[in-house]
Amino acid sequence: MSAERIHPGSNGRHARQGPGSESSGTGASGGGLPKNTEPAMKDALGTDIMSSVVVFLVALPLCIGVAAASGVPVALGIVTGIIGGLIVGFLPGSSLQVSGPAAGLAVLVLEFVTEHGPGMLGPVVLMCGLVQMLLGVLKAGGLFQSISLSVVQGMLAGIGLPLILSQIYAVVDSKQHGTPLTNVGGMPDLVEAVAGSTTKLAALGLGVMAIVLCFVWYKVPKPLNKVPAPLIAVVLGCAIAALPGFEGVKKVEFGNMLEALNFVSPGDMTHIFDPAVIMMIITFTVIASAESLFSAAAVDRMHTGPRTKYNQELFAQGVGNAASGLVGAMPLTAVIVRSAANVNAGARTKLSRILHGVWLLGFGLLLPGLLGLIPVTVLAGVLLHAGWKLFNPPAFVKMWKTDRGEGIVMIITTAAIFFANLLEGVLAGLAIAVVLIALRMSHMSIKQTVSGDTGRLELRGNATFLRLPRLIEALEAISDRPRVHVDASRLGHLDLACRSQIEEWGEQRKKAGALHVDIRLPGDKSAEVEEREEVATTPEEVEVTAELPGVPAGVGAGPGTAATTAQDHASDSYPNGHQAPSASDFTDTLPPTHERPRPYAEAGYQQTMAQGYAHGHPAHGGYARQHPQQYGPPYAYHPGQPHPGYPQPGYAGHPGQAHHPQHTHYQHPAYPPPQGYPIPQPHPQAAMHPQYQQQPPPPYDPNQPPPPPYQGPPPAGGYWGPGDEWAAQSHGEGSRR
């Protein structure tokens, strides 16, 4: 058998055994396996056999219970489990994942069988399998990995809640009404019926016993708790049901397994073009595929062996469903409960899941009479516990605390499934998730400055049509100024609607007689050429002493030294004959475009008017961000003092990666997406939110270790500050970790 081999690593966990490992090569004689591999192979074989028995004991009550909850003969649940072991188990994809009938599809199958009859189940499952095989060939497995976690958890909760409601009726040996809403409406009548029937009270007692066992069995001391809780519940339930007073409790009706098979005929396939049937095929395909691949991802996190090949696994699930449909059995998926039991039992190869199918086959053929002793209420209790695990109320609380937007998506998905149906609920959840992403990705900050006859806008982030009203409002706010400047060159994205609005507004201002209209858009080639020319013609520079008007010499410099600025070596003064910047230059928000910005940046720092050199005019943080190649590593990016340890493209303001001189772990961009990033340990004030500025930090001392993460209150404008202590979940709100 060509099963992939997984062996225990040095850390006691499973590790993949590659071709270069000791036990996979040939011996010195040139043939056979080395002698030291024989004990390992025997050990792996023994472990896989024991694991298969554990999985069989877990799968047996689940196969029976899911079939009973689905309204199909119990024998078909066993048949579906056999196919999951013997057929899907042989195929490549995931070596340790175990497939079988899934509780998550029980309610859907029951609704379909009730409306269309059990004869149509086979064709639907067959078509579901064929579609899955096609998706696997088209390599669509990755699509299911890209679904939002909030939608996935909402889908599982939406599956679990109706399952709980349906099994409440089965626990007391009563017939459910159908939809979740009708089941809720029938609860008062159900309570009245149970109160007036000793038989139903006896069934309720057995069901509650099974539920309690499933919830608390993990607390039982080892090694007893290694026995699956559903098996204990079934065995104990059978024993109690044999006592006097429980004679009226319903038992499982298990007929001949071979007689239960209902092979699909060509005539059956003529009904698959019914719109309702097509909708069910799509629903089965989406849910079965998603549940299988989500389970595969969870199983991969449990071991260090070979990772799941998602497209191959999707194809394998399709083959299994096609085979199950051909014999009229139930849809199958990979089941996390069985898969987890397989991994935890120490399985190393796919042999364990294949053998579990063999044990199911033998039990169904040789010992069918034992299944007739199992009370239905016990199986309902086991499935009710499974439904609760799917519903998972703590997941709602955790999601809400982690990200309220994603929490809303999860709640809407669950509610839509409950009130409508599974497919429509998932589609609604996906739609809300897309809207949430669009809102977050369209975050745009607008910095508006009005001084005298000049109005200026600086746009950052992503400008999409969702932010068009805000953009129009900002443009109108500076429309009355004769000189207007709109800098959109640093937008991460500018869509057509916003671009057209800015361009049309600029043309309107020109026609209205504005003295100067300056608009810079992303990808402006003229601006790029101008910047390249500036970089190419940068003259050699020397350091000279400069004292600014009204500023004492040495402000901002080290003790006993004069403040310094940079001078153009090609002239006796600053570029193009301009004098050194004066104090008044730093109150003007619109510096001369011909003036090289480096003198402004350095002098601005000396006047303590700049938090750093990372963006804008010195009065707003410095020029170096606009010209990182000219005014870069030696002089820029520290918010309090220039130092070579803070390299481009920016530590405080420029989007990009930067690091502390003694903390070489690269950080996230200074302006992160709206959800924010935790920054491990930068300078405590090196990366504050623009709306939450602090005083400049002390000069950098290379002899001191990196300072601790910032521990102050969260900024009102959103978290993006240093340290793991704070991390925003959405722009402008978040929670302490």
XYZ file of C-alpha atoms in Angstrom:
737
model
C 0.000 0.000 0.000
C 1.360 3.420 -0.982
C 0.334 5.319 2.111
C 2.470 8.300 3.037
C 4.537 7.499 6.087
C 4.589 9.731 9.157
C 6.879 8.954 12.047
C 7.369 10.507 15.457
C 9.887 13.329 15.479
C 12.316 14.139 18.241
C 9.732 16.390 19.846
C 7.283 13.569 20.251
C 4.942 14.899 17.568
C 4.328 13.504 14.108
C 6.825 14.389 11.423
C 6.977 13.524 7.759
C 9.455 10.870 6.732
C 11.091 11.997 3.518
C 13.148 10.116 0.996
C 16.352 11.156 2.660
C 15.435 9.799 6.048
C 17.154 6.800 7.435
C 14.303 4.391 7.162
C 13.328 5.163 3.581
C 16.543 4.314 1.811
C 17.899 0.964 0.766
C 20.371 -1.062 2.729
C 24.026 -1.540 1.977
C 23.279 -4.653 0.046
C 21.311 -2.631 -2.437
C 17.917 -4.167 -1.774
C 15.203 -4.160 0.829
C 14.773 -1.953 3.851
C 17.413 -1.476 6.539
C 16.973 -3.719 9.515
C 16.341 -0.803 11.852
C 13.176 0.119 9.932
C 11.379 -3.141 10.675
C 10.514 -2.312 14.311
C 9.361 1.152 13.234
C 7.098 -0.328 10.548
C 5.643 -2.857 12.994
C 5.085 -0.094 15.531
C 3.347 2.090 12.925
C 1.162 -0.827 11.822
C 0.122 -1.576 15.392
C -0.616 2.084 16.102
C -2.715 2.444 12.956
C -4.741 -0.666 13.792
C -5.486 0.607 17.299
C -6.337 4.054 15.909
C -8.760 2.506 13.433
C -10.600 0.764 16.275
C -10.928 4.071 18.152
C -12.247 5.820 15.039
C -14.694 2.955 14.434
C -16.064 3.274 17.971
C -16.522 7.027 17.467
C -18.001 6.682 13.983
C -20.522 3.905 14.693
C -22.969 5.885 16.871
C -22.504 8.988 14.718
C -23.324 7.117 11.496
C -26.471 5.702 13.054
C -27.506 8.957 14.706
C -27.001 11.126 11.626
C -28.995 8.701 9.490
C -31.841 8.659 12.007
C -31.830 12.470 12.188
C -31.811 12.678 8.380
C -34.954 10.608 7.956
C -33.274 7.805 5.981
C -32.782 4.127 6.889
C -30.139 3.749 9.591
C -28.295 1.231 7.421
C -27.510 3.994 4.905
C -25.578 5.843 7.601
C -23.343 2.786 8.012
C -22.993 2.494 4.213
C -21.927 6.135 3.967
C -19.316 5.591 6.682
C -18.006 2.520 4.855
C -17.607 4.522 1.638
C -15.803 7.259 3.562
C -13.333 4.700 4.861
C -12.809 2.275 1.991
C -13.056 4.661 -0.993
C -12.151 8.152 0.211
C -9.616 6.612 2.592
C -7.595 5.160 -0.289
C -7.418 8.407 -2.267
C -4.749 11.112 -1.872
C -5.438 14.463 -0.271
C -5.327 14.231 3.511
C -3.784 11.134 5.060
C -5.292 11.425 8.535
C -8.707 12.961 7.847
C -11.712 10.633 8.191
C -14.921 11.002 6.170
C -18.481 9.903 6.777
C -22.048 11.213 7.133
C -21.954 14.686 8.686
C -24.305 15.979 11.350
C -24.160 19.383 9.679
C -26.118 18.110 6.681
C -28.716 16.127 8.645
C -31.326 18.891 8.723
C -30.883 19.608 5.007
C -31.216 15.932 4.100
C -34.332 15.590 6.256
C -35.994 18.586 4.588
C -35.119 17.292 1.115
C -36.248 13.713 1.789
C -39.496 14.962 3.332
C -40.282 17.083 0.275
C -38.931 14.969 -2.602
C -38.774 11.454 -1.161
C -35.753 9.243 -0.376
C -35.531 8.104 -4.000
C -34.216 11.504 -5.131
C -31.428 11.624 -2.536
C -29.142 9.378 -4.588
C -29.178 11.486 -7.786
C -28.589 14.688 -5.812
C -25.627 13.238 -3.906
C -24.252 11.759 -7.150
C -24.371 15.142 -8.889
C -22.840 16.787 -5.831
C -19.919 14.371 -6.088
C -19.445 14.992 -9.803
C -19.381 18.764 -9.238
C -16.829 18.330 -6.441
C -14.636 16.240 -8.735
C -14.844 18.947 -11.398
C -13.920 21.625 -8.854
C -10.947 19.549 -7.779
C -9.750 19.182 -11.373
C -10.162 22.948 -11.863
C -8.077 23.518 -8.694
C -10.857 25.395 -6.946
C -9.962 24.071 -3.507
C -8.246 27.322 -2.608
C -11.504 29.245 -3.035
C -12.907 27.648 0.095
C -9.808 28.691 2.045
C -10.437 32.345 1.209
C -13.866 32.514 2.868
C -14.084 34.868 5.846
C -13.758 33.132 9.214
C -16.834 34.979 10.491
C -18.898 33.537 7.617
C -17.549 30.044 8.291
C -18.333 30.190 12.001
C -21.716 31.733 11.273
C -22.438 28.908 8.833
C -21.498 26.258 11.407
C -23.638 27.985 14.029
C -26.505 28.189 11.548
C -26.179 24.435 10.998
C -25.891 23.629 14.694
C -28.893 25.601 15.967
C -31.532 23.868 13.779
C -29.880 20.530 14.605
C -30.304 21.225 18.315
C -33.968 22.140 17.861
C -34.708 19.027 15.808
C -33.001 16.685 18.272
C -34.916 18.118 21.228
C -37.963 16.397 19.729
C -36.051 13.173 19.092
C -34.797 13.092 22.692
C -38.390 12.634 23.887
C -39.352 10.239 21.070
C -41.484 12.859 19.302
C -41.634 13.870 15.665
C -40.265 17.289 14.804
C -42.365 19.812 12.865
C -39.887 20.607 10.076
C -38.310 24.047 9.871
C -36.453 25.623 12.821
C -39.190 28.233 13.267
C -41.972 25.649 13.418
C -39.892 23.591 15.839
C -39.601 26.619 18.115
C -43.333 27.248 17.839
C -44.111 23.656 18.800
C -42.128 23.713 22.049
C -45.121 24.487 24.337
C -47.053 21.515 22.945
C -43.951 19.337 23.297
C -43.553 20.240 26.975
C -47.215 19.412 27.582
C -46.888 16.065 25.789
C -43.802 15.070 27.783
C -45.398 16.025 31.094
C -48.338 13.740 30.385
C -46.413 10.641 29.270
C -44.248 8.391 31.439
C -42.706 6.836 28.320
C -41.577 10.218 27.041
C -40.231 11.088 30.492
C -38.221 7.850 30.466
C -36.869 8.698 27.014
C -36.018 12.203 28.240
C -34.049 10.718 31.131
C -31.977 8.562 28.780
C -31.386 11.477 26.431
C -30.283 13.806 29.220
C -27.933 11.089 30.468
C -26.323 10.899 27.022
C -26.021 14.694 26.764
C -24.415 15.032 30.198
C -21.958 12.225 29.458
C -20.872 13.871 26.212
C -20.296 17.198 27.960
C -18.389 15.950 31.036
C -16.687 12.751 29.895
C -13.423 14.533 29.132
C -13.078 15.280 32.869
C -12.988 11.574 33.744
C -9.474 10.464 34.800
C -7.197 8.793 32.284
C -7.103 6.278 30.703
C -10.879 5.840 31.005
C -11.584 9.124 29.214
C -9.818 7.771 26.140
C -12.943 5.734 25.421
C -15.212 7.872 23.182
C -18.065 9.512 25.069
C -20.702 8.618 22.415
C -19.798 4.943 22.777
C -20.137 5.100 26.562
C -23.503 6.839 26.169
C -24.751 4.168 23.747
C -23.597 1.228 25.871
C -24.978 2.704 29.077
C -28.197 3.698 27.319
C -28.706 0.155 26.014
C -28.174 -1.251 29.516
C -30.650 1.150 31.129
C -33.214 0.654 28.356
C -33.280 -3.070 29.185
C -34.540 -2.308 32.702
C -38.235 -2.390 33.632
C -40.044 0.863 32.935
C -38.186 1.620 29.715
C -39.981 -0.872 27.493
C -41.784 1.853 25.527
C -38.646 3.782 24.602
C -38.070 3.691 20.829
C -35.171 1.610 19.537
C -33.179 1.884 16.326
C -34.709 -0.020 13.411
C -31.838 -1.553 11.469
C -32.794 -3.745 8.534
C -30.635 -5.611 6.071
C -27.827 -3.304 4.948
C -27.730 -4.676 1.407
C -31.493 -4.356 1.016
C -31.289 -0.689 2.040
C -29.211 0.148 -1.040
C -31.164 2.004 -3.722
C -29.078 2.176 -6.888
C -29.644 5.197 -9.118
C -31.362 4.457 -12.421
C -31.318 6.557 -15.611
C -34.946 7.456 -14.974
C -34.041 8.999 -11.619
C -31.624 11.388 -13.303
C -34.406 13.030 -15.310
C -35.535 14.927 -12.201
C -32.241 16.679 -11.513
C -33.241 19.639 -13.703
C -35.972 20.645 -11.282
C -34.972 24.114 -9.915
C -35.444 22.956 -6.322
C -33.232 19.927 -6.963
C -30.565 22.058 -8.647
C -30.584 24.390 -5.635
C -30.092 21.423 -3.307
C -27.204 20.104 -5.433
C -25.494 23.489 -5.171
C -26.152 23.646 -1.431
C -24.815 20.136 -0.792
C -21.742 20.877 -2.905
C -20.890 24.152 -1.174
C -21.498 22.933 2.365
C -19.887 19.504 1.952
C -16.820 20.983 0.254
C -16.441 23.804 2.750
C -16.875 21.551 5.778
C -14.368 19.015 4.422
C -11.683 21.593 3.658
C -12.222 23.469 6.923
C -11.859 20.164 8.724
C -8.657 19.483 6.776
C -7.198 22.793 7.917
C -8.055 21.960 11.530
C -6.519 18.481 11.263
C -3.332 19.918 9.749
C -2.906 22.006 12.888
C -3.002 18.849 15.011
C 0.055 17.156 13.522
C 3.309 17.912 11.722
C 2.995 15.301 9.005
C 2.170 15.906 5.338
C -0.129 18.878 4.750
C -3.458 18.453 3.003
C -3.468 18.855 -0.767
C -6.773 20.698 -0.995
C -7.560 20.113 -4.651
C -6.834 16.396 -4.328
C -8.904 16.218 -1.144
C -11.797 17.987 -2.870
C -11.595 15.476 -5.729
C -11.494 12.570 -3.251
C -14.581 13.875 -1.462
C -16.279 14.100 -4.853
C -15.463 10.474 -5.630
C -16.878 9.461 -2.251
C -20.110 11.386 -2.762
C -20.489 10.059 -6.301
C -20.153 6.500 -4.985
C -22.538 7.225 -2.115
C -25.074 8.712 -4.518
C -24.895 5.718 -6.856
C -26.092 3.406 -4.070
C -28.682 5.883 -2.766
C -26.778 6.682 0.435
C -26.189 10.004 2.225
C -23.819 12.875 1.406
C -20.490 12.545 3.165
C -17.901 15.034 4.325
C -14.698 14.952 6.296
C -15.748 14.945 9.954
C -13.607 16.766 12.488
C -14.763 14.569 15.411
C -13.567 11.366 13.749
C -10.453 13.002 12.326
C -9.430 14.395 15.714
C -9.959 10.981 17.300
C -7.771 9.463 14.584
C -4.903 11.907 15.160
C -5.149 11.790 18.951
C -5.069 7.992 18.869
C -1.657 8.183 17.179
C -2.516 7.326 13.569
C 0.453 7.628 11.219
C -0.852 6.649 7.789
C -4.129 6.443 5.893
C -4.345 2.763 6.918
C -6.248 3.715 10.076
C -9.101 5.391 8.207
C -9.294 2.545 5.692
C -9.508 -0.061 8.453
C -12.243 1.871 10.252
C -14.318 1.348 7.096
C -13.545 -2.365 7.241
C -14.769 -2.578 10.852
C -17.980 -0.716 9.928
C -18.576 -3.133 7.049
C -18.027 -6.177 9.242
C -20.273 -4.860 12.002
C -23.085 -4.000 9.585
C -22.977 -7.429 7.941
C -22.282 -9.670 10.931
C -23.822 -7.942 13.959
C -26.809 -5.909 12.748
C -28.986 -7.212 15.585
C -26.959 -5.298 18.182
C -27.960 -1.999 16.584
C -31.621 -2.755 17.329
C -30.868 -2.446 21.059
C -29.841 1.234 20.867
C -32.452 3.761 22.099
C -33.145 6.550 19.607
C -33.118 9.115 22.407
C -29.488 8.301 23.217
C -28.427 8.940 19.636
C -30.437 12.168 19.698
C -28.544 13.222 22.815
C -25.224 12.546 21.084
C -26.310 14.621 18.079
C -27.648 17.404 20.286
C -24.176 17.666 21.820
C -22.693 17.754 18.307
C -25.131 20.544 17.397
C -24.081 22.544 20.457
C -20.427 22.212 19.442
C -21.331 23.504 15.992
C -23.399 26.378 17.400
C -20.582 27.233 19.836
C -21.965 30.282 21.736
C -18.525 31.233 23.176
C -17.349 31.812 19.595
C -19.860 34.661 19.249
C -18.533 36.351 22.389
C -14.925 35.933 21.288
C -15.623 37.213 17.781
C -17.495 40.252 19.141
C -14.648 41.133 21.499
C -12.035 40.578 18.814
C -13.730 42.451 15.976
C -17.268 43.796 16.187
C -17.559 44.100 12.437
C -16.748 40.411 11.970
C -19.050 39.629 14.889
C -21.928 41.312 13.058
C -21.152 39.238 9.940
C -21.227 36.057 12.025
C -24.554 36.953 13.657
C -26.174 37.913 10.341
C -24.989 34.679 8.697
C -26.411 32.555 11.509
C -29.703 34.449 11.591
C -30.129 34.293 7.811
C -29.596 30.531 7.817
C -32.053 30.121 10.680
C -34.825 32.211 9.138
C -34.218 31.346 5.452
C -32.021 28.418 4.461
C -28.385 27.407 4.472
C -27.371 28.570 0.995
C -29.115 31.939 1.219
C -27.656 32.483 4.675
C -24.110 31.815 3.501
C -24.571 34.115 0.505
C -25.914 36.837 2.801
C -22.920 36.426 5.091
C -20.491 36.623 2.179
C -22.199 39.780 0.904
C -21.972 41.484 4.312
C -18.329 40.409 4.640
C -17.514 41.955 1.253
C -19.216 45.207 2.271
C -17.227 45.242 5.520
C -13.960 44.722 3.649
C -14.867 47.474 1.186
C -15.589 49.909 4.012
C -12.334 49.103 5.757
C -10.198 49.131 2.644
C -11.662 52.494 1.662
C -10.375 54.247 4.772
C -9.064 57.656 3.791
C -7.580 60.386 5.964
C -7.857 64.007 4.823
C -5.577 66.664 6.255
C -7.004 70.094 5.542
C -4.958 73.292 6.003
C -6.179 76.826 5.324
C -3.731 79.728 5.676
C -4.398 83.163 4.199
C -5.261 82.816 0.531
C -4.096 79.184 0.343
C -6.050 75.999 0.898
C -4.355 72.624 0.991
C -5.574 69.008 1.157
C -3.365 65.972 1.800
C -5.022 62.611 1.146
C -3.787 59.289 2.554
C -5.152 55.762 2.493
C -7.563 54.489 -0.165
C -10.003 56.783 -1.954
C -13.006 54.854 -3.258
C -16.543 55.836 -4.201
C -17.580 55.013 -0.635
C -15.600 58.053 0.532
C -16.790 60.342 -2.271
C -19.165 62.432 -0.076
C -16.362 63.155 2.372
C -13.963 64.050 -0.438
C -16.484 66.443 -2.020
C -17.036 68.114 1.343
C -13.283 68.599 1.847
C -12.794 70.015 -1.662
C -15.651 72.463 -1.200
C -14.142 73.623 2.090
C -11.102 75.112 0.290
C -12.881 76.205 -2.897
C -13.061 79.837 -1.793
C -9.236 80.183 -1.691
C -7.416 81.632 -4.733
C -4.542 79.196 -4.253
C -5.452 75.528 -3.817
C -3.250 72.453 -3.545
C -4.508 68.860 -3.487
C -1.857 66.217 -2.810
C -3.293 62.773 -3.573
C 0.013 61.314 -4.748
C 0.395 59.109 -1.680
C -2.963 57.400 -1.861
C -2.666 53.639 -1.938
C -5.638 53.473 -4.298
C -7.638 56.135 -6.141
C -10.671 54.812 -7.969
C -12.203 56.369 -11.071
C -15.037 58.130 -9.216
C -12.714 59.984 -6.825
C -10.133 60.707 -9.533
C -12.797 62.211 -11.785
C -14.163 64.289 -8.918
C -10.720 65.758 -8.118
C -9.906 66.469 -11.775
C -13.309 68.053 -12.471
C -13.036 70.166 -9.324
C -9.592 71.374 -10.444
C -10.921 72.373 -13.859
C -13.808 74.223 -12.227
C -11.399 76.152 -9.996
C -9.314 77.183 -13.016
C -12.402 78.366 -14.881
C -13.490 80.266 -11.772
C -10.252 82.270 -11.909
C -8.178 80.664 -9.151
C -4.628 82.081 -9.076
C -2.988 78.699 -8.613
C -4.381 75.159 -8.821
C -1.941 72.355 -7.951
C -3.243 68.790 -8.086
C -0.983 65.760 -7.633
C -2.420 62.318 -8.336
C -0.884 58.846 -7.962
C 1.264 57.986 -10.977
C 1.753 61.624 -12.008
C 4.642 61.223 -14.475
C 5.634 64.883 -14.392
C 6.083 64.698 -10.630
C 8.160 61.522 -11.009
C 10.416 63.138 -13.628
C 10.865 66.219 -11.453
C 11.836 64.058 -8.484
C 14.293 61.982 -10.534
C 15.919 65.152 -11.815
C 16.262 66.439 -8.264
C 17.895 63.208 -7.178
C 20.262 63.145 -10.157
C 21.459 66.735 -9.720
C 21.934 66.770 -5.959
C 25.174 68.716 -5.376
C 27.790 67.681 -2.911
C 26.957 69.107 0.481
C 29.005 70.126 3.507
C 28.018 70.901 7.061
C 28.200 74.593 8.088
C 27.158 76.457 11.186
C 23.933 78.442 10.798
C 22.050 80.540 13.258
C 18.441 81.231 12.379
C 16.816 84.572 13.084
C 15.291 84.556 16.530
C 16.655 81.128 17.370
C 19.572 80.674 19.805
C 22.612 78.923 18.410
C 22.771 75.253 19.190
C 19.059 74.644 19.772
C 18.406 70.966 19.215
C 22.064 70.018 18.918
C 24.318 68.256 21.358
C 25.865 70.029 24.347
C 28.463 72.641 23.440
C 27.825 72.521 19.690
C 26.110 74.888 17.319
C 23.021 73.951 15.395
C 23.840 72.867 11.871
C 22.117 73.032 8.516
C 23.155 71.815 5.080
C 24.533 74.209 2.453
C 24.815 73.757 -1.294
C 28.517 73.256 -2.008
C 28.091 74.864 -5.433
C 27.141 78.289 -4.031
C 27.724 80.479 -1.023
C 24.151 80.158 0.172
C 21.173 77.829 -0.233
C 19.993 76.420 -3.576
C 19.030 78.862 -6.313
C 20.439 81.799 -4.371
C 17.976 81.602 -1.479
C 19.124 82.468 2.001
C 18.998 80.069 4.894
C 15.454 79.414 6.113
C 14.153 81.919 8.602
C 11.745 81.397 11.437
C 8.905 82.771 9.323
C 9.514 80.087 6.715
C 8.301 77.487 9.170
C 4.949 79.099 9.721
C 4.162 79.023 6.006
C 2.401 75.873 4.914
C 3.383 76.374 1.276
C 7.189 76.614 0.902
C 8.706 77.648 -2.430
C 8.673 74.728 -4.821
C 12.174 75.548 -6.109
C 13.721 75.394 -2.642
C 15.353 72.117 -1.765
C 13.600 70.818 1.331
C 16.583 69.555 3.269
C 17.475 72.937 4.844
C 13.868 73.313 5.929
C 13.918 69.863 7.478
C 17.090 70.393 9.471
C 16.318 73.956 10.520
C 12.797 72.917 11.381
C 14.172 70.325 13.746
C 16.483 72.897 15.315
C 13.508 75.132 15.969
C 11.783 72.193 17.662
C 8.895 72.672 15.250
C 9.029 69.177 13.796
C 8.329 65.769 15.249
C 10.734 64.362 12.698
C 11.654 64.408 9.065
C 9.261 61.870 7.678
C 6.573 63.778 5.809
C 5.439 67.192 4.649
C 6.702 70.708 5.414
C 8.951 70.970 8.506
C 6.052 72.508 10.382
C 4.194 69.263 9.743
C 6.952 66.743 10.219
C 9.738 67.374 7.705
C 10.484 66.945 4.024
C 12.466 63.752 3.980
C 9.521 61.520 3.243
C 8.998 63.207 -0.117
C 12.667 62.838 -1.046
C 13.954 59.776 0.799
C 16.916 59.262 -1.501
C 18.202 62.805 -1.021
C 17.254 63.435 2.558
C 17.342 59.916 3.819
C 19.226 57.649 6.201
C 21.699 59.974 7.948
C 19.253 62.769 8.596
C 15.718 61.482 8.672
C 13.050 59.316 10.213
C 13.815 59.655 13.928
C 11.086 61.855 15.420
C 13.455 63.598 17.819
C 16.998 63.423 16.477
C 18.586 62.330 13.202
C 20.602 59.156 13.427
C 21.789 56.550 10.883
C 20.044 53.818 12.850
C 16.619 54.793 11.511
C 16.799 54.044 7.794
C 14.489 54.740 4.934
C 11.767 54.323 3.806
C 10.606 55.688 7.132
C 10.353 55.064 10.822
C 7.787 57.625 11.929
C 5.722 58.608 8.961
C 6.698 56.974 5.701
C 4.757 53.817 4.820
C 7.198 50.970 4.776
C 9.443 48.928 6.968
C 11.919 50.357 9.435
C 13.657 49.187 12.556
C 15.134 50.388 15.803
C 18.960 50.452 15.728
C 19.054 47.777 18.409
C 15.853 46.019 17.477
C 16.396 44.491 14.062
C 12.990 42.873 13.754
C 11.288 44.686 10.885
C 8.089 46.427 11.775
C 4.816 46.837 9.943
C 4.130 49.966 7.884
C 3.804 53.145 9.879
C 0.335 53.709 8.454
C -1.292 50.268 8.574
C -4.681 49.117 7.309
C -7.657 50.160 9.441
C -7.533 47.053 11.588
C -4.049 48.018 12.761
C -0.951 46.000 13.480
C 0.815 45.337 16.776
C 4.375 46.682 16.555
C 6.737 44.575 18.670
C 9.079 47.163 20.189
C 9.846 50.396 18.370
C 10.693 53.708 19.999
C 7.849 54.688 22.361
C 6.948 57.818 20.394
C 8.338 56.889 17.028
C 5.058 55.686 15.602
C 2.155 57.586 17.094
C -1.154 58.132 15.322
C -1.240 61.574 13.632
C -4.133 62.544 15.911
C -2.231 61.555 19.018
C 1.085 63.398 18.996
C 3.455 63.422 21.934
C 6.476 65.541 22.749
C 9.639 64.609 20.829
C 11.510 61.799 22.591
C 14.983 62.325 24.021
C 17.960 62.028 21.663
C 18.878 58.533 20.697
C 21.628 57.047 22.847
C 23.342 54.071 21.166
C 24.563 52.872 24.556
C 21.044 52.417 25.880
C 18.861 49.389 25.097
C 15.639 49.866 23.135
C 12.974 51.504 25.311
C 9.956 49.486 26.471
C 6.717 49.465 24.464
C 4.423 52.433 24.856
C 2.071 51.905 27.789
C -0.103 55.026 27.633
C -3.822 55.320 26.898
C -5.067 54.324 23.440
C -5.154 57.131 20.874
C -8.575 58.460 20.011
C -7.921 58.208 16.296
C -7.082 54.536 16.251
C -4.330 52.232 17.418
C -1.144 51.876 15.487
C 1.313 52.670 18.248
C 4.188 50.521 19.409
C 4.215 47.381 21.441
C 2.090 44.277 21.581
C -0.015 45.921 24.286
C -2.226 47.758 21.812
C -3.583 46.541 18.522
C -6.608 47.988 16.807
C -9.418 45.809 15.681
C -10.909 48.586 13.579
C -9.948 52.155 12.906
C -10.774 54.241 15.919
C -11.693 51.416 18.253
C -10.141 48.343 19.731
C -9.348 46.611 22.961
C -6.362 45.957 25.112
C -4.863 42.544 24.620
